[in-house]
Tab-separated table of C-alpha atoms in Angstrom:
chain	number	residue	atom	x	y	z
A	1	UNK	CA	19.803	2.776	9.390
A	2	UNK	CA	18.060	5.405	10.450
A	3	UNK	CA	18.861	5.138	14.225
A	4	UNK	CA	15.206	4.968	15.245
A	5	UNK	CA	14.124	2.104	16.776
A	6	UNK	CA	10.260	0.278	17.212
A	7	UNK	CA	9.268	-2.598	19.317
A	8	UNK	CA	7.682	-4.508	18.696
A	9	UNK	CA	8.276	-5.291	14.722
A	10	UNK	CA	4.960	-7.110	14.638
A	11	UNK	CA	1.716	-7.917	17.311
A	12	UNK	CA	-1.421	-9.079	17.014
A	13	UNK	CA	-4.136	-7.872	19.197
A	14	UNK	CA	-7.878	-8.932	19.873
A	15	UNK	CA	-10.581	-6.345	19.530
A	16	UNK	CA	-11.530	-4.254	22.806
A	17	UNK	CA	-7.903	-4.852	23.770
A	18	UNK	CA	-4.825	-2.172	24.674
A	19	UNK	CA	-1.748	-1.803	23.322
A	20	UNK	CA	1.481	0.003	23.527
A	21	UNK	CA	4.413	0.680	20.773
A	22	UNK	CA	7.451	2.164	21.743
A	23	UNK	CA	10.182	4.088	19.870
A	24	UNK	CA	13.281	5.115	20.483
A	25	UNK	CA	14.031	8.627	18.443
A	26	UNK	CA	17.471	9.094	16.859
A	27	UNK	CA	20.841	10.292	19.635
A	28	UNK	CA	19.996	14.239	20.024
A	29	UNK	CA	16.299	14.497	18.650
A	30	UNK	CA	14.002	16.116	20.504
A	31	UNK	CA	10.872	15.720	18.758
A	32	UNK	CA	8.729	12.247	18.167
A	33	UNK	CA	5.616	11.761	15.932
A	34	UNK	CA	3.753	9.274	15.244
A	35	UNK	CA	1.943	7.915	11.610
A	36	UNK	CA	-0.238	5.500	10.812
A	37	UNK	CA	-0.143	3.432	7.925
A	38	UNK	CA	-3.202	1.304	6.659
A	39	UNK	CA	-2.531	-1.201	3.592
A	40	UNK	CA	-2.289	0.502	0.595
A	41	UNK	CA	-2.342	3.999	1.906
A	42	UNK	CA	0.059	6.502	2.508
A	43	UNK	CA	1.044	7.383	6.426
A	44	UNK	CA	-1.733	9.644	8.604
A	45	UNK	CA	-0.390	12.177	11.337
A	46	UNK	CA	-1.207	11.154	14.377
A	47	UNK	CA	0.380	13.221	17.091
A	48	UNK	CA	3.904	14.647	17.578
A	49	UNK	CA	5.656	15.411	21.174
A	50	UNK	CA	8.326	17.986	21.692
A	51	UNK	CA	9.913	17.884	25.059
A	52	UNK	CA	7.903	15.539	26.669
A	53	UNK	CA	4.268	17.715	25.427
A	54	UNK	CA	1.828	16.645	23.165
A	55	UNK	CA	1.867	19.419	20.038
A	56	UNK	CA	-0.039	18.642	17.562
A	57	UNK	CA	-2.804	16.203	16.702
A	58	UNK	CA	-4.168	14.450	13.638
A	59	UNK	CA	-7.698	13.365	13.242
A	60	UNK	CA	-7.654	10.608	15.351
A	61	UNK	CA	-10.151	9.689	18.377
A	62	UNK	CA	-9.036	10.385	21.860
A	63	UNK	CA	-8.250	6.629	22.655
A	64	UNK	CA	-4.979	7.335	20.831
A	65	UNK	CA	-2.642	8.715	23.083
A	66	UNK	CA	0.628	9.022	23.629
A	67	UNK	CA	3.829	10.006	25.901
A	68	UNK	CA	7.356	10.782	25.815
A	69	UNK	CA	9.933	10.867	28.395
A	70	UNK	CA	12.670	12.607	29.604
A	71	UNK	CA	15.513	11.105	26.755
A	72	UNK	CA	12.442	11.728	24.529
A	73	UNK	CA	11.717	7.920	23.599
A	74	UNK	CA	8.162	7.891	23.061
A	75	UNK	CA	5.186	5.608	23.398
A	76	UNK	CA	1.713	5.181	21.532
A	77	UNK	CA	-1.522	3.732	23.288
A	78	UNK	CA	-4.341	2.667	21.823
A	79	UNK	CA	-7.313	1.984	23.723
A	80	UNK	CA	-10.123	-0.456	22.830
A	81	UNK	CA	-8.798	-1.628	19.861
A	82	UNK	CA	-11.068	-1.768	16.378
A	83	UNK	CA	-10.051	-4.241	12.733
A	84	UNK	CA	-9.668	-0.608	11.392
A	85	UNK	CA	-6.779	-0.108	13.543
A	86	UNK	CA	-4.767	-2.891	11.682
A	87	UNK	CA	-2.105	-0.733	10.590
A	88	UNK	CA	1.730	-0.143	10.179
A	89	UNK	CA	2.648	2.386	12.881
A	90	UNK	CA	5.503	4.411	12.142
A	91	UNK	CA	7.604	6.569	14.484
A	92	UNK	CA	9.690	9.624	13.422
A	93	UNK	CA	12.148	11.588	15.058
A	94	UNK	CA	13.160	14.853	14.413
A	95	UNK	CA	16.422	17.354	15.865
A	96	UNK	CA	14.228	19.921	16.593
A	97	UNK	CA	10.427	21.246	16.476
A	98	UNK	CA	9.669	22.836	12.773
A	99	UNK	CA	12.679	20.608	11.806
A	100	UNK	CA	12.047	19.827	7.960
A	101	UNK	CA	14.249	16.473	7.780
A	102	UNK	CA	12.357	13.644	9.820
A	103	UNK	CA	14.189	9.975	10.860
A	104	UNK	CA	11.619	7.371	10.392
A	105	UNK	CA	11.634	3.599	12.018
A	106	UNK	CA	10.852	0.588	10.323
A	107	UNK	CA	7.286	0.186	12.046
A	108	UNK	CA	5.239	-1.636	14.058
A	109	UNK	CA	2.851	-3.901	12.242
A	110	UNK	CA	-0.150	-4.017	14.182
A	111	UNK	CA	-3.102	-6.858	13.403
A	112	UNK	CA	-6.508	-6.644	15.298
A	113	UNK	CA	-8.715	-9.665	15.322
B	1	UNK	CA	-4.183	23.581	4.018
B	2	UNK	CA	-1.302	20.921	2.699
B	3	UNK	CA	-2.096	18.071	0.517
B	4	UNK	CA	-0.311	16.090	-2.240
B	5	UNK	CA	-1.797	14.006	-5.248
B	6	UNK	CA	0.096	10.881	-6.790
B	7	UNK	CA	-0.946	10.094	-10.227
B	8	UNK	CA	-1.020	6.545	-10.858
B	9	UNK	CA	-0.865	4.257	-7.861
B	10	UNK	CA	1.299	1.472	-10.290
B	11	UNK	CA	3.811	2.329	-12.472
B	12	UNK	CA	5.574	-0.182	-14.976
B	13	UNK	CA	8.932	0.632	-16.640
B	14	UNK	CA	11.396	-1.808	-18.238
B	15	UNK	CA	15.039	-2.394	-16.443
B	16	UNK	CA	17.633	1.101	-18.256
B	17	UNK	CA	14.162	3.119	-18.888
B	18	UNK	CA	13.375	6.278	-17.452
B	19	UNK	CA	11.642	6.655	-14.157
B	20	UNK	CA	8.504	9.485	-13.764
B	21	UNK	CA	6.377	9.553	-11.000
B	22	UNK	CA	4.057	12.102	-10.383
B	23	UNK	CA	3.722	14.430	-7.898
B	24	UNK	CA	1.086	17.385	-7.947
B	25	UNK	CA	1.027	19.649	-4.302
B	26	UNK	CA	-1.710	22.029	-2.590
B	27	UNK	CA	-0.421	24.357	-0.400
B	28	UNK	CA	-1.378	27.727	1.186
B	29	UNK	CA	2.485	28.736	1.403
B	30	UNK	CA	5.697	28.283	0.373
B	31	UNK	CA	5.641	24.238	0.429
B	32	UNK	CA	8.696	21.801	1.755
B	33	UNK	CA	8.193	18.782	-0.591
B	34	UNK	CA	9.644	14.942	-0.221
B	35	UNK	CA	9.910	11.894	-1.839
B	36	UNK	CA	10.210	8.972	0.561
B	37	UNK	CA	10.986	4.922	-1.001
B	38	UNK	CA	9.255	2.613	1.134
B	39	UNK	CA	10.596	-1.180	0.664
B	40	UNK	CA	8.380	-4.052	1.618
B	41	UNK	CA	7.848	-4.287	5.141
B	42	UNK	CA	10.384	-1.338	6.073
B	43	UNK	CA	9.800	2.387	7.209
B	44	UNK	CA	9.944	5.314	4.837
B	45	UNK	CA	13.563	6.314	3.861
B	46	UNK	CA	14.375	10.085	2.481
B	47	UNK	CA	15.248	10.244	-1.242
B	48	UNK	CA	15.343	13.502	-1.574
B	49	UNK	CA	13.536	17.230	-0.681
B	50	UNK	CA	12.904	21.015	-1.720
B	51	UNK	CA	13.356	23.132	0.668
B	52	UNK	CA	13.179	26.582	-1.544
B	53	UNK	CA	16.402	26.681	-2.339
B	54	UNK	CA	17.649	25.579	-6.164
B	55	UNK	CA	14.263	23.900	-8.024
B	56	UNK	CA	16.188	20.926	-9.501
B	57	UNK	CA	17.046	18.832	-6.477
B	58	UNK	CA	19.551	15.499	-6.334
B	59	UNK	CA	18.741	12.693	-4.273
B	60	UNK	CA	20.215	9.474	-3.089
B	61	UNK	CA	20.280	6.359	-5.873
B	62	UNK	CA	20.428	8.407	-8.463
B	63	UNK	CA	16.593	10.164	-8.552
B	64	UNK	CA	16.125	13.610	-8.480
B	65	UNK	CA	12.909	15.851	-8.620
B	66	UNK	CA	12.196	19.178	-10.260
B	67	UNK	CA	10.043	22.262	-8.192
B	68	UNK	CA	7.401	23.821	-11.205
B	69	UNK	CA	5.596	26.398	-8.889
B	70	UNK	CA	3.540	27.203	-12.374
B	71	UNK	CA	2.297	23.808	-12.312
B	72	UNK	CA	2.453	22.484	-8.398
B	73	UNK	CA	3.995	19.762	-9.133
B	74	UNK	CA	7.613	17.666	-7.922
B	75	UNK	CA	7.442	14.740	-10.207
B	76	UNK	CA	10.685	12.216	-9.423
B	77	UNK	CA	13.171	11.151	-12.420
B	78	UNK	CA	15.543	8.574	-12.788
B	79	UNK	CA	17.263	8.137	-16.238
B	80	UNK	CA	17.859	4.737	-16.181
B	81	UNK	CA	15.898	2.150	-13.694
B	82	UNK	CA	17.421	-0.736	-11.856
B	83	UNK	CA	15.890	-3.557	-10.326
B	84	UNK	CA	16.296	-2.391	-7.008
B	85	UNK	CA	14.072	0.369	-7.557
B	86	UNK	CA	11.437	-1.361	-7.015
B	87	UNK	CA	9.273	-0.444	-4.168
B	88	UNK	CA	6.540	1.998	-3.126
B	89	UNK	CA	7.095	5.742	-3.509
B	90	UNK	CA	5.427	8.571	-1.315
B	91	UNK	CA	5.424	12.199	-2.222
B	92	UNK	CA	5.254	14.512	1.271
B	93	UNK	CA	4.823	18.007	1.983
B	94	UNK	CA	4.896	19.876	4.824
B	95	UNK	CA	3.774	24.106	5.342
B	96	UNK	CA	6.187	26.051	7.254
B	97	UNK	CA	3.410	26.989	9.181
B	98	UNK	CA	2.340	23.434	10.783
B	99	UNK	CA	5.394	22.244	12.259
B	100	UNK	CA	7.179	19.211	10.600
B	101	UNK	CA	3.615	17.643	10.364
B	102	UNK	CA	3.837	15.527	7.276
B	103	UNK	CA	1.148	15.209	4.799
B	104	UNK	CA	1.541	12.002	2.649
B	105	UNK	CA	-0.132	10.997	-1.124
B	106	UNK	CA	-1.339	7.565	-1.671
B	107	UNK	CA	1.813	6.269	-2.930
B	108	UNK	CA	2.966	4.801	-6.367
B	109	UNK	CA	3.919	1.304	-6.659
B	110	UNK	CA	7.063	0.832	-8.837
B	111	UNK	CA	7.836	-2.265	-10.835
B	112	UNK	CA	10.999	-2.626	-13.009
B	113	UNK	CA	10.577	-5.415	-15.129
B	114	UNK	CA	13.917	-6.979	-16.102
Protein backbone atom coordinates (compact mmCIF):
# COMPACT_ATOMS: atom_id res chain seq x y z
CA UNK A 1 0.00 0.00 0.00
CA UNK A 2 1.30 2.79 -1.26
CA UNK A 3 -1.36 5.29 0.02
CA UNK A 4 -2.16 6.61 -3.45
CA UNK A 5 -5.33 6.11 -4.64
CA UNK A 6 -7.00 5.96 -8.60
CA UNK A 7 -10.55 5.87 -9.62
CA UNK A 8 -11.60 4.47 -11.49
CA UNK A 9 -9.61 0.90 -11.55
CA UNK A 10 -10.93 0.27 -15.03
CA UNK A 11 -13.29 2.33 -17.95
CA UNK A 12 -13.98 1.94 -21.21
CA UNK A 13 -14.49 4.83 -23.44
CA UNK A 14 -15.74 5.33 -27.15
CA UNK A 15 -13.56 7.22 -29.55
CA UNK A 16 -14.11 11.18 -29.79
CA UNK A 17 -15.18 10.86 -26.16
CA UNK A 18 -13.74 12.69 -22.69
CA UNK A 19 -12.57 11.36 -19.81
CA UNK A 20 -11.33 12.09 -16.39
CA UNK A 21 -9.02 9.94 -13.81
CA UNK A 22 -8.53 11.06 -10.51
CA UNK A 23 -5.84 10.40 -7.86
CA UNK A 24 -5.46 10.96 -4.61
CA UNK A 25 -1.47 11.55 -3.74
CA UNK A 26 -0.08 10.04 -0.52
CA UNK A 27 -0.97 12.27 3.32
CA UNK A 28 1.77 15.24 3.00
CA UNK A 29 2.86 15.05 -0.79
CA UNK A 30 2.87 17.89 -2.60
CA UNK A 31 3.71 16.90 -5.97
CA UNK A 32 1.46 14.62 -8.57
CA UNK A 33 2.54 13.21 -11.99
CA UNK A 34 1.10 11.44 -14.21
CA UNK A 35 2.43 8.19 -16.65
CA UNK A 36 1.12 6.44 -19.19
CA UNK A 37 1.43 2.94 -19.74
CA UNK A 38 0.64 1.19 -23.17
CA UNK A 39 0.74 -2.83 -23.23
CA UNK A 40 3.98 -4.01 -23.21
CA UNK A 41 5.78 -0.78 -22.67
CA UNK A 42 7.29 0.83 -19.93
CA UNK A 43 5.41 4.14 -18.32
CA UNK A 44 5.70 7.72 -20.48
CA UNK A 45 5.84 11.14 -18.49
CA UNK A 46 3.09 12.90 -18.99
CA UNK A 47 2.89 15.96 -16.81
CA UNK A 48 3.65 16.60 -13.11
CA UNK A 49 1.89 19.45 -10.80
CA UNK A 50 3.51 21.00 -7.80
CA UNK A 51 1.24 23.16 -5.79
CA UNK A 52 -1.59 23.23 -7.82
CA UNK A 53 0.87 24.35 -11.31
CA UNK A 54 1.53 22.42 -14.15
CA UNK A 55 5.67 21.86 -14.22
CA UNK A 56 6.69 19.86 -16.52
CA UNK A 57 5.40 18.16 -19.65
CA UNK A 58 6.06 15.00 -21.62
CA UNK A 59 5.50 14.64 -25.27
CA UNK A 60 2.03 14.44 -25.26
CA UNK A 61 -0.64 16.56 -27.41
CA UNK A 62 -2.38 19.41 -25.75
CA UNK A 63 -5.75 17.45 -25.30
CA UNK A 64 -4.02 15.95 -22.26
CA UNK A 65 -4.44 18.09 -19.48
CA UNK A 66 -4.56 18.10 -16.16
CA UNK A 67 -5.29 19.84 -12.58
CA UNK A 68 -4.64 19.64 -9.03
CA UNK A 69 -6.25 21.15 -6.13
CA UNK A 70 -5.72 22.67 -3.07
CA UNK A 71 -5.00 19.07 -0.84
CA UNK A 72 -3.08 18.36 -4.10
CA UNK A 73 -5.36 15.36 -5.39
CA UNK A 74 -5.04 15.59 -8.96
CA UNK A 75 -6.99 14.91 -12.11
CA UNK A 76 -6.10 13.88 -15.83
CA UNK A 77 -8.35 14.84 -18.94
CA UNK A 78 -8.21 13.58 -22.04
CA UNK A 79 -9.97 15.10 -24.78
CA UNK A 80 -11.24 13.38 -27.95
CA UNK A 81 -10.19 10.17 -27.20
CA UNK A 82 -8.03 7.90 -29.93
CA UNK A 83 -7.53 3.41 -29.72
CA UNK A 84 -3.90 4.67 -29.10
CA UNK A 85 -4.92 6.07 -25.91
CA UNK A 86 -5.82 2.53 -24.51
CA UNK A 87 -3.47 2.62 -21.79
CA UNK A 88 -2.75 1.99 -18.01
CA UNK A 89 -2.59 5.46 -16.43
CA UNK A 90 -0.57 5.69 -13.49
CA UNK A 91 -0.45 8.44 -10.85
CA UNK A 92 2.56 9.23 -8.58
CA UNK A 93 2.98 11.26 -5.71
CA UNK A 94 5.88 12.69 -4.42
CA UNK A 95 6.84 14.79 -0.72
CA UNK A 96 8.31 17.37 -2.48
CA UNK A 97 9.39 18.82 -6.08
CA UNK A 98 13.00 17.22 -7.15
CA UNK A 99 11.95 14.52 -4.58
CA UNK A 100 13.86 11.27 -5.82
CA UNK A 101 11.43 8.58 -4.08
CA UNK A 102 7.96 8.64 -5.99
CA UNK A 103 4.50 6.73 -4.47
CA UNK A 104 2.82 5.18 -7.37
CA UNK A 105 -1.10 3.97 -7.57
CA UNK A 106 -2.28 0.92 -8.93
CA UNK A 107 -3.71 2.59 -12.25
CA UNK A 108 -6.40 3.29 -14.20
CA UNK A 109 -6.94 0.92 -17.06
CA UNK A 110 -8.30 2.84 -19.76
CA UNK A 111 -9.95 0.97 -23.10
CA UNK A 112 -11.02 3.14 -26.16
CA UNK A 113 -13.33 1.62 -28.69
CA UNK B 1 19.26 13.67 -21.89
CA UNK B 2 18.10 10.46 -19.55
CA UNK B 3 17.36 7.15 -20.97
CA UNK B 4 17.66 3.50 -19.83
CA UNK B 5 18.03 0.19 -21.95
CA UNK B 6 16.67 -3.30 -20.66
CA UNK B 7 18.31 -6.18 -22.26
CA UNK B 8 16.03 -8.91 -22.83
CA UNK B 9 12.34 -8.17 -22.53
CA UNK B 10 11.81 -12.16 -21.07
CA UNK B 11 13.89 -13.70 -18.80
CA UNK B 12 13.62 -17.49 -17.71
CA UNK B 13 15.32 -18.82 -14.54
CA UNK B 14 14.51 -22.02 -12.62
CA UNK B 15 12.90 -21.72 -8.86
CA UNK B 16 16.74 -21.30 -6.15
CA UNK B 17 18.68 -19.85 -9.41
CA UNK B 18 20.14 -16.61 -9.62
CA UNK B 19 18.28 -13.60 -10.82
CA UNK B 20 20.16 -10.92 -13.52
CA UNK B 21 18.41 -8.43 -15.23
CA UNK B 22 19.94 -5.92 -17.12
CA UNK B 23 20.09 -2.51 -16.84
CA UNK B 24 22.36 -0.18 -19.09
CA UNK B 25 21.70 4.00 -18.38
CA UNK B 26 22.39 7.30 -20.55
CA UNK B 27 22.73 10.19 -18.71
CA UNK B 28 24.25 13.71 -19.04
CA UNK B 29 24.88 13.82 -15.09
CA UNK B 30 25.21 12.18 -12.13
CA UNK B 31 22.11 9.64 -12.65
CA UNK B 32 19.40 8.51 -9.75
CA UNK B 33 18.63 4.92 -10.92
CA UNK B 34 15.48 2.47 -9.89
CA UNK B 35 14.22 -0.74 -10.21
CA UNK B 36 10.44 -0.88 -9.93
CA UNK B 37 8.39 -4.78 -9.85
CA UNK B 38 5.24 -4.35 -11.53
CA UNK B 39 2.68 -7.38 -10.72
CA UNK B 40 -0.13 -8.10 -13.11
CA UNK B 41 -2.60 -5.53 -13.17
CA UNK B 42 -0.97 -3.40 -10.20
CA UNK B 43 1.12 -0.06 -10.18
CA UNK B 44 4.88 0.02 -10.03
CA UNK B 45 6.28 -0.73 -6.48
CA UNK B 46 10.04 0.51 -5.43
CA UNK B 47 12.59 -2.32 -5.07
CA UNK B 48 15.28 -0.50 -4.64
CA UNK B 49 17.52 2.89 -5.86
CA UNK B 50 21.07 4.65 -6.18
CA UNK B 51 21.12 7.71 -5.16
CA UNK B 52 25.18 8.30 -5.23
CA UNK B 53 25.77 7.19 -2.16
CA UNK B 54 27.43 3.40 -1.59
CA UNK B 55 27.37 1.55 -5.38
CA UNK B 56 26.07 -1.80 -4.04
CA UNK B 57 22.52 -1.05 -3.02
CA UNK B 58 19.90 -3.53 -0.93
CA UNK B 59 16.42 -3.64 -1.77
CA UNK B 60 13.21 -5.09 -0.53
CA UNK B 61 12.66 -9.17 -1.22
CA UNK B 62 15.90 -9.82 -1.19
CA UNK B 63 17.29 -8.07 -4.77
CA UNK B 64 19.86 -5.72 -4.81
CA UNK B 65 21.65 -3.81 -7.73
CA UNK B 66 25.24 -2.77 -8.27
CA UNK B 67 26.23 1.14 -9.74
CA UNK B 68 29.37 0.37 -12.57
CA UNK B 69 29.82 4.08 -13.73
CA UNK B 70 32.69 2.37 -16.13
CA UNK B 71 30.08 0.46 -17.75
CA UNK B 72 26.52 2.51 -17.21
CA UNK B 73 24.94 -0.07 -16.11
CA UNK B 74 22.56 -1.16 -12.63
CA UNK B 75 21.83 -4.71 -13.46
CA UNK B 76 19.41 -6.33 -10.46
CA UNK B 77 20.56 -9.70 -8.55
CA UNK B 78 18.84 -12.06 -6.57
CA UNK B 79 20.76 -15.22 -5.41
CA UNK B 80 18.15 -17.46 -5.21
CA UNK B 81 14.56 -16.91 -7.10
CA UNK B 82 11.18 -17.67 -5.69
CA UNK B 83 8.04 -18.06 -7.31
CA UNK B 84 6.76 -14.91 -6.32
CA UNK B 85 9.21 -13.14 -8.26
CA UNK B 86 7.54 -13.37 -10.98
CA UNK B 87 6.38 -10.27 -12.61
CA UNK B 88 7.55 -7.43 -14.86
CA UNK B 89 10.64 -5.42 -13.93
CA UNK B 90 11.36 -1.67 -14.94
CA UNK B 91 14.70 -0.02 -14.64
CA UNK B 92 14.18 4.10 -14.05
CA UNK B 93 16.37 6.95 -13.97
CA UNK B 94 15.93 10.26 -13.29
CA UNK B 95 18.80 13.56 -13.82
CA UNK B 96 19.03 15.79 -10.96
CA UNK B 97 18.49 18.33 -13.31
CA UNK B 98 14.75 17.44 -14.56
CA UNK B 99 12.89 17.23 -11.49
CA UNK B 100 11.67 13.72 -10.32
CA UNK B 101 10.63 13.19 -14.04
CA UNK B 102 11.03 9.49 -14.50
CA UNK B 103 12.40 7.92 -17.52
CA UNK B 104 11.37 4.19 -17.81
CA UNK B 105 13.07 1.04 -20.09
CA UNK B 106 10.82 -1.35 -21.76
CA UNK B 107 10.66 -3.69 -18.98
CA UNK B 108 11.79 -7.40 -18.50
CA UNK B 109 9.32 -10.04 -18.01
CA UNK B 110 10.39 -12.53 -15.27
CA UNK B 111 9.34 -16.15 -15.15
CA UNK B 112 10.49 -18.57 -12.39
CA UNK B 113 9.75 -21.87 -13.42
CA UNK B 114 9.20 -24.20 -10.45
Amino acid sequence: ETGVTQSPTHLIKTRGQQVTLRCSSQSGHNTVSWYQQALGQGPQFIFQYYREEENGRGNFPPRFSGLQFPNYSSELNVNALELDDSALYLCASSLAQGSTEAFFGQGTRLTVV
Amino acid sequence: AQSVTQLGSHVSVSEGALVLLRCNYSSSVPPYLFWYVQYPNQGLQLLLKYTSAATLVKGINGFEAEFKKSETSFHLTKPSAHMSDAAEYFCAVIGSNTGNQFYFGTGTSLTVIP
